[in-house]
Tab-separated table of C-alpha atoms in Angstrom:
chain	number	residue	atom	x	y	z
A	231	MET	CA	19.094	-48.982	-18.129
A	232	SER	CA	22.905	-48.911	-18.021
A	233	ASN	CA	23.137	-46.955	-21.256
A	234	ILE	CA	20.435	-44.491	-20.096
A	235	GLN	CA	21.685	-43.442	-16.668
A	236	PRO	CA	24.776	-41.459	-17.784
A	237	GLN	CA	22.695	-39.435	-20.251
A	238	PHE	CA	19.416	-38.832	-18.488
A	239	PHE	CA	18.000	-37.895	-15.080
A	240	SER	CA	15.112	-39.881	-13.677
A	241	THR	CA	12.048	-37.956	-12.472
A	242	ASN	CA	13.200	-38.359	-8.889
A	243	GLU	CA	16.741	-37.144	-9.688
A	244	MET	CA	15.429	-34.216	-11.735
A	245	ALA	CA	13.121	-33.150	-8.918
A	246	LYS	CA	15.917	-33.215	-6.318
A	247	ILE	CA	18.442	-31.403	-8.507
A	248	CYS	CA	16.023	-28.616	-9.463
A	249	GLY	CA	14.271	-28.254	-6.111
A	250	VAL	CA	10.779	-29.212	-7.246
A	251	THR	CA	8.477	-32.136	-6.543
A	252	LYS	CA	7.847	-35.108	-8.782
A	253	HIS	CA	4.204	-34.032	-8.865
A	254	THR	CA	5.313	-30.702	-10.393
A	255	LEU	CA	7.200	-32.498	-13.162
A	256	PHE	CA	4.194	-34.754	-13.827
A	257	HIS	CA	1.969	-31.652	-14.041
A	258	TYR	CA	4.349	-29.851	-16.419
A	259	ASP	CA	4.342	-32.959	-18.602
A	260	GLU	CA	0.537	-33.115	-18.616
A	261	ILE	CA	0.103	-29.479	-19.690
A	262	GLY	CA	2.915	-29.670	-22.260
A	263	LEU	CA	5.174	-27.168	-20.526
A	264	LEU	CA	8.134	-29.490	-19.917
A	265	LYS	CA	7.862	-32.974	-21.375
A	266	PRO	CA	10.542	-35.580	-20.592
A	267	GLU	CA	13.191	-36.126	-23.233
A	268	PHE	CA	12.794	-39.891	-23.070
A	269	ILE	CA	10.200	-42.339	-21.774
A	270	ASN	CA	11.211	-45.998	-21.648
A	271	ASP	CA	8.945	-48.931	-22.408
A	272	LYS	CA	8.030	-49.196	-18.722
A	273	GLY	CA	6.712	-45.594	-18.722
A	274	TYR	CA	9.545	-44.072	-16.687
A	275	ARG	CA	10.372	-40.446	-17.564
A	276	TYR	CA	13.940	-39.211	-18.135
A	277	TYR	CA	15.266	-35.650	-18.515
A	278	THR	CA	18.441	-34.032	-19.873
A	279	THR	CA	20.827	-31.478	-18.393
A	280	LYS	CA	19.479	-28.922	-20.867
A	281	GLN	CA	16.022	-29.413	-19.381
A	282	CYS	CA	17.431	-28.576	-15.944
A	283	TYR	CA	18.245	-25.108	-17.283
A	284	THR	CA	14.773	-24.869	-18.813
A	285	LEU	CA	13.216	-25.757	-15.466
A	286	ASP	CA	15.355	-23.096	-13.780
A	287	ILE	CA	13.970	-20.482	-16.172
A	288	ILE	CA	10.425	-21.720	-15.506
A	289	ASN	CA	10.985	-21.329	-11.763
A	290	VAL	CA	12.421	-17.819	-12.170
A	291	LEU	CA	9.520	-16.692	-14.362
A	292	LYS	CA	7.011	-18.182	-11.913
A	293	LYS	CA	8.591	-16.306	-9.000
A	294	ALA	CA	8.538	-13.152	-11.117
A	295	GLY	CA	4.773	-13.503	-11.503
A	296	SER	CA	4.311	-15.313	-14.817
A	297	SER	CA	1.524	-17.857	-15.103
A	298	LEU	CA	2.264	-21.347	-16.398
A	299	GLU	CA	0.204	-20.551	-19.499
A	300	GLU	CA	2.338	-17.449	-20.213
A	301	ILE	CA	5.531	-19.470	-19.798
A	302	LYS	CA	4.208	-22.227	-22.049
A	303	GLN	CA	3.346	-19.728	-24.782
A	304	PHE	CA	6.825	-18.249	-24.537
A	305	PHE	CA	8.574	-21.611	-24.943
A	306	GLU	CA	6.367	-22.617	-27.881
A	307	ASN	CA	7.951	-19.969	-30.095
A	308	HIS	CA	10.808	-18.273	-28.293
A	309	ASN	CA	13.913	-16.489	-29.472
A	310	THR	CA	16.444	-14.022	-28.094
A	311	GLU	CA	14.298	-10.948	-28.717
A	312	LYS	CA	11.244	-12.475	-27.044
A	313	PHE	CA	13.319	-13.639	-24.084
A	314	VAL	CA	14.804	-10.152	-23.580
A	315	ASN	CA	11.341	-8.575	-23.840
A	316	LEU	CA	9.919	-11.030	-21.330
A	317	VAL	CA	12.744	-10.452	-18.851
A	318	GLN	CA	12.431	-6.666	-19.179
A	319	GLN	CA	8.690	-6.917	-18.609
A	320	LYS	CA	9.263	-8.932	-15.442
A	321	GLN	CA	11.887	-6.430	-14.289
A	322	CYS	CA	9.311	-3.637	-14.567
A	323	GLU	CA	6.722	-5.680	-12.697
A	324	LEU	CA	9.198	-6.447	-9.906
A	325	GLU	CA	10.116	-2.757	-9.630
A	326	VAL	CA	6.425	-1.988	-9.117
A	327	GLU	CA	6.238	-4.670	-6.413
A	328	GLN	CA	9.291	-3.154	-4.721
A	329	LEU	CA	7.556	0.235	-4.686
A	330	LYS	CA	4.478	-1.364	-3.115
A	331	ILE	CA	6.630	-2.947	-0.408
A	332	LYS	CA	8.433	0.357	0.217
A	333	ARG	CA	5.064	2.118	0.492
A	334	MET	CA	3.835	-0.371	3.065
A	335	GLN	CA	7.086	-0.120	5.048
A	336	ASN	CA	6.756	3.674	5.197
A	337	PHE	CA	3.073	3.303	6.062
A	338	LEU	CA	3.768	1.044	9.040
A	339	ARG	CA	6.841	2.982	10.186
A	340	SER	CA	4.842	6.207	10.432
A	341	ALA	CA	2.125	4.402	12.416
A	342	VAL	CA	4.646	3.202	14.992
A	343	GLU	CA	6.277	6.636	15.301
A	344	ILE	CA	2.967	8.397	15.906
A	345	LEU	CA	1.761	5.917	18.510
A	346	LYS	CA	5.098	6.008	20.352
A	347	ASN	CA	5.082	9.803	20.551
A	348	VAL	CA	1.429	10.398	21.420
A	349	LYS	CA	1.924	10.372	25.210
A	350	ASN	CA	4.907	12.749	25.088
A	351	ASP	CA	3.401	15.201	22.597
A	352	SER	CA	-0.098	16.028	23.817
A	353	ARG	CA	-2.006	19.333	23.450
A	354	ASP	CA	-4.609	19.202	26.217
A	355	THR	CA	-5.404	22.907	25.867
A	356	PRO	CA	-5.258	25.198	22.823
A	357	VAL	CA	-1.797	26.475	21.900
A	358	ILE	CA	-0.462	28.711	19.133
A	359	GLU	CA	2.174	27.060	16.973
A	360	ARG	CA	4.131	27.779	13.826
A	361	CYS	CA	3.692	24.804	11.509
A	362	GLU	CA	5.483	23.728	8.355
A	363	ALA	CA	3.703	23.133	5.062
A	364	TYR	CA	2.242	19.662	4.565
A	365	TYR	CA	1.318	18.037	1.279
A	366	PHE	CA	-1.761	15.811	1.253
A	367	ILE	CA	-3.259	13.321	-1.177
A	368	THR	CA	-6.997	13.928	-0.866
A	369	THR	CA	-10.449	12.729	-1.855
A	370	ALA	CA	-13.352	15.179	-1.821
A	371	VAL	CA	-16.254	14.197	0.400
A	372	GLY	CA	-18.811	16.846	-0.584
A	373	ASP	CA	-20.855	19.380	1.376
A	374	GLN	CA	-24.012	17.252	1.638
A	375	SER	CA	-22.369	14.002	2.733
A	376	ASN	CA	-23.408	11.695	5.549
A	377	ASP	CA	-21.609	8.861	7.326
A	378	HIS	CA	-22.608	6.344	4.633
A	379	GLU	CA	-21.254	8.563	1.845
A	380	TYR	CA	-18.109	9.277	3.876
A	381	ALA	CA	-17.418	5.535	4.157
A	382	LYS	CA	-17.690	5.160	0.375
A	383	ARG	CA	-15.302	8.052	-0.214
A	384	LEU	CA	-12.863	6.626	2.335
A	385	SER	CA	-12.853	3.306	0.488
A	386	GLU	CA	-12.267	5.116	-2.830
A	387	HIS	CA	-9.450	7.115	-1.250
A	388	ARG	CA	-7.639	4.041	0.042
A	389	ASP	CA	-8.076	2.204	-3.269
A	390	TYR	CA	-6.671	5.170	-5.206
A	391	CYS	CA	-3.613	5.459	-2.949
A	392	GLU	CA	-2.915	1.732	-3.182
A	393	LYS	CA	-3.432	1.382	-6.948
A	394	ASN	CA	-1.287	4.423	-7.685
A	395	ILE	CA	1.351	3.469	-5.079
A	396	ILE	CA	1.075	6.836	-3.344
A	397	MET	CA	3.813	7.244	-0.722
A	398	ASN	CA	1.722	8.478	2.188
A	399	GLU	CA	1.818	8.225	5.956
A	400	PHE	CA	-0.459	5.972	8.001
A	401	SER	CA	-2.589	8.491	9.884
A	402	LEU	CA	-5.890	9.572	8.367
A	403	TRP	CA	-6.510	13.299	8.094
A	404	SER	CA	-9.670	15.316	7.492
A	405	ILE	CA	-9.882	18.847	6.062
A	406	ILE	CA	-12.736	21.226	6.876
A	407	ASN	CA	-13.170	24.365	4.790
A	408	ARG	CA	-12.722	27.619	6.721
A	409	ASP	CA	-16.250	28.916	6.022
A	410	ASN	CA	-17.837	25.636	7.094
A	411	PHE	CA	-15.853	25.644	10.330
A	412	ILE	CA	-16.889	29.206	11.143
A	413	ALA	CA	-20.516	28.221	10.452
A	414	SER	CA	-20.102	25.242	12.847
A	415	ASN	CA	-20.482	22.741	10.009
A	416	TYR	CA	-17.800	20.298	11.088
A	417	PHE	CA	-18.329	17.504	8.581
A	418	PRO	CA	-15.042	17.047	6.633
A	419	ASN	CA	-14.780	18.310	3.073
A	420	PHE	CA	-11.767	16.124	2.275
A	421	ILE	CA	-10.303	12.829	3.384
A	422	ALA	CA	-6.519	13.046	3.301
A	423	ASN	CA	-3.198	11.389	3.983
A	424	LYS	CA	0.053	13.262	4.448
A	425	LEU	CA	2.514	12.633	1.631
A	426	ILE	CA	5.997	11.441	2.518
A	427	VAL	CA	7.404	13.213	-0.551
A	428	PRO	CA	5.678	16.311	-2.040
A	429	MET	CA	4.063	15.811	-5.425
A	430	ASP	CA	1.778	17.615	-7.864
A	431	GLY	CA	-1.680	16.631	-9.046
A	432	ASP	CA	-5.378	17.441	-8.945
A	433	LYS	CA	-5.819	15.431	-5.745
A	434	VAL	CA	-2.961	17.139	-3.903
A	435	VAL	CA	-3.815	19.800	-1.301
A	436	VAL	CA	-1.165	21.855	0.498
A	437	LYS	CA	-1.553	22.928	4.119
A	438	PRO	CA	0.295	26.264	4.082
A	439	LYS	CA	3.204	27.043	6.335
A	440	GLY	CA	2.000	29.447	9.002
A	441	THR	CA	0.350	29.994	12.371
A	442	TYR	CA	-2.153	27.494	13.737
A	443	VAL	CA	-4.128	27.005	16.910
A	444	VAL	CA	-3.587	23.385	17.883
A	445	MET	CA	-5.499	21.234	20.360
A	446	ASP	CA	-6.022	17.520	20.898
A	447	HIS	CA	-9.565	16.219	21.143
A	448	LYS	CA	-9.792	13.186	23.400
A	449	GLY	CA	-12.771	10.908	22.917
A	450	SER	CA	-14.983	9.825	20.043
A	451	CYS	CA	-15.788	11.966	16.994
A	452	GLU	CA	-19.320	12.493	18.293
A	453	THR	CA	-17.977	14.686	21.128
A	454	LYS	CA	-15.677	16.930	19.063
A	455	SER	CA	-18.063	19.917	19.127
A	456	SER	CA	-16.993	20.776	22.685
A	457	THR	CA	-13.328	20.884	21.612
A	458	TYR	CA	-14.220	23.064	18.600
A	459	SER	CA	-15.972	25.472	20.954
A	460	LYS	CA	-12.896	25.695	23.182
A	461	ILE	CA	-10.697	26.410	20.159
A	462	LYS	CA	-13.035	29.130	18.879
A	463	GLN	CA	-13.206	30.731	22.321
A	464	PHE	CA	-9.394	30.676	22.566
A	465	ILE	CA	-9.079	32.303	19.139
A	466	LYS	CA	-11.527	35.036	20.158
A	467	GLU	CA	-9.781	35.693	23.477
A	468	LYS	CA	-6.377	35.993	21.758
A	469	GLY	CA	-7.751	38.453	19.192
A	470	LEU	CA	-6.946	36.109	16.312
A	471	ILE	CA	-8.813	35.550	13.037
A	472	ILE	CA	-9.624	32.189	11.489
A	473	SER	CA	-7.817	32.696	8.188
A	474	GLY	CA	-7.302	29.151	6.925
A	475	ASP	CA	-8.831	25.731	6.736
A	476	VAL	CA	-9.006	23.239	9.580
A	477	TYR	CA	-6.959	20.031	9.599
A	478	GLU	CA	-7.612	17.018	11.784
A	479	VAL	CA	-5.420	13.950	12.203
A	480	GLU	CA	-6.274	10.721	13.962
A	481	ILE	CA	-3.416	10.045	16.376
A	482	MET	CA	-5.098	7.324	18.421
A	483	ASN	CA	-8.165	5.565	17.041
A	484	HIS	CA	-10.051	2.266	17.191
A	485	LEU	CA	-7.133	0.402	15.624
A	486	ALA	CA	-4.950	1.061	18.666
A	487	GLU	CA	-7.514	1.462	21.449
A	488	GLU	CA	-10.813	-0.306	22.102
A	489	ASN	CA	-12.057	2.371	24.498
A	490	PRO	CA	-13.377	5.461	22.589
A	491	ASP	CA	-12.491	7.653	25.575
A	492	LYS	CA	-8.818	7.082	24.697
A	493	TYR	CA	-9.114	8.198	21.066
A	494	VAL	CA	-7.018	11.271	20.199
A	495	ILE	CA	-7.638	13.619	17.263
A	496	ARG	CA	-5.332	16.601	16.763
A	497	ILE	CA	-7.024	19.704	15.377
A	498	LEU	CA	-5.101	22.498	13.619
A	499	VAL	CA	-6.880	25.765	12.735
A	500	GLY	CA	-5.153	28.275	10.474
A	501	VAL	CA	-5.144	31.744	12.093
A	502	SER	CA	-3.647	35.185	11.701
């Protein structure tokens, strides 16, 4: 043993130095990922300083998302070019993960801002407002949809935004075509989320800058028809024309309030 100790690390020493468990080293030995440099006649494993560096690389690649099988294949026939390619690949993957984290941070930040401002920014009666343009990422619902179909489209919409790392705000919007609204067909034509940064694409819809009649509906979706009627009556009394689509945003919903009477949906109707 005296001539081994200066040259090799025992399993216990290797585990402590590299911040892993002995079980991890045993497992790496079993799968052929990192075999000990020397095993004495009593079956004790010993490792070299060089293998400490190898274990460091294994740990880095694991944290970067590589599987043990991928790492094993790399070490079986590695060179400088393959190492650079592997590192660059992991850099790209980490950049994608950073974008996903940034998206979620923006998502949650917008949720907090809306809920904090809801009590100080209510529209209990219809008002005329000048509104800026908004960009939305949307999913079409269809004219003949029902609640079951809407739920499917909502799931597709959320999956698309997540898979494509769309930078959108938390609140869910609905868009009703102008003609449908006039005909009192209030089922949404699009599910939408407001984009944090404008972008182009087939699924992007722009709410034009302009004049809107704005009112908050308080209560469940099933009772919105009374609020629509108030908005239409207001538009008629003011001598306005419904000239654009209708946009609805959930400000307070079941995620924040258990009581449906406390739900708040803001409705914006384009007018001229």
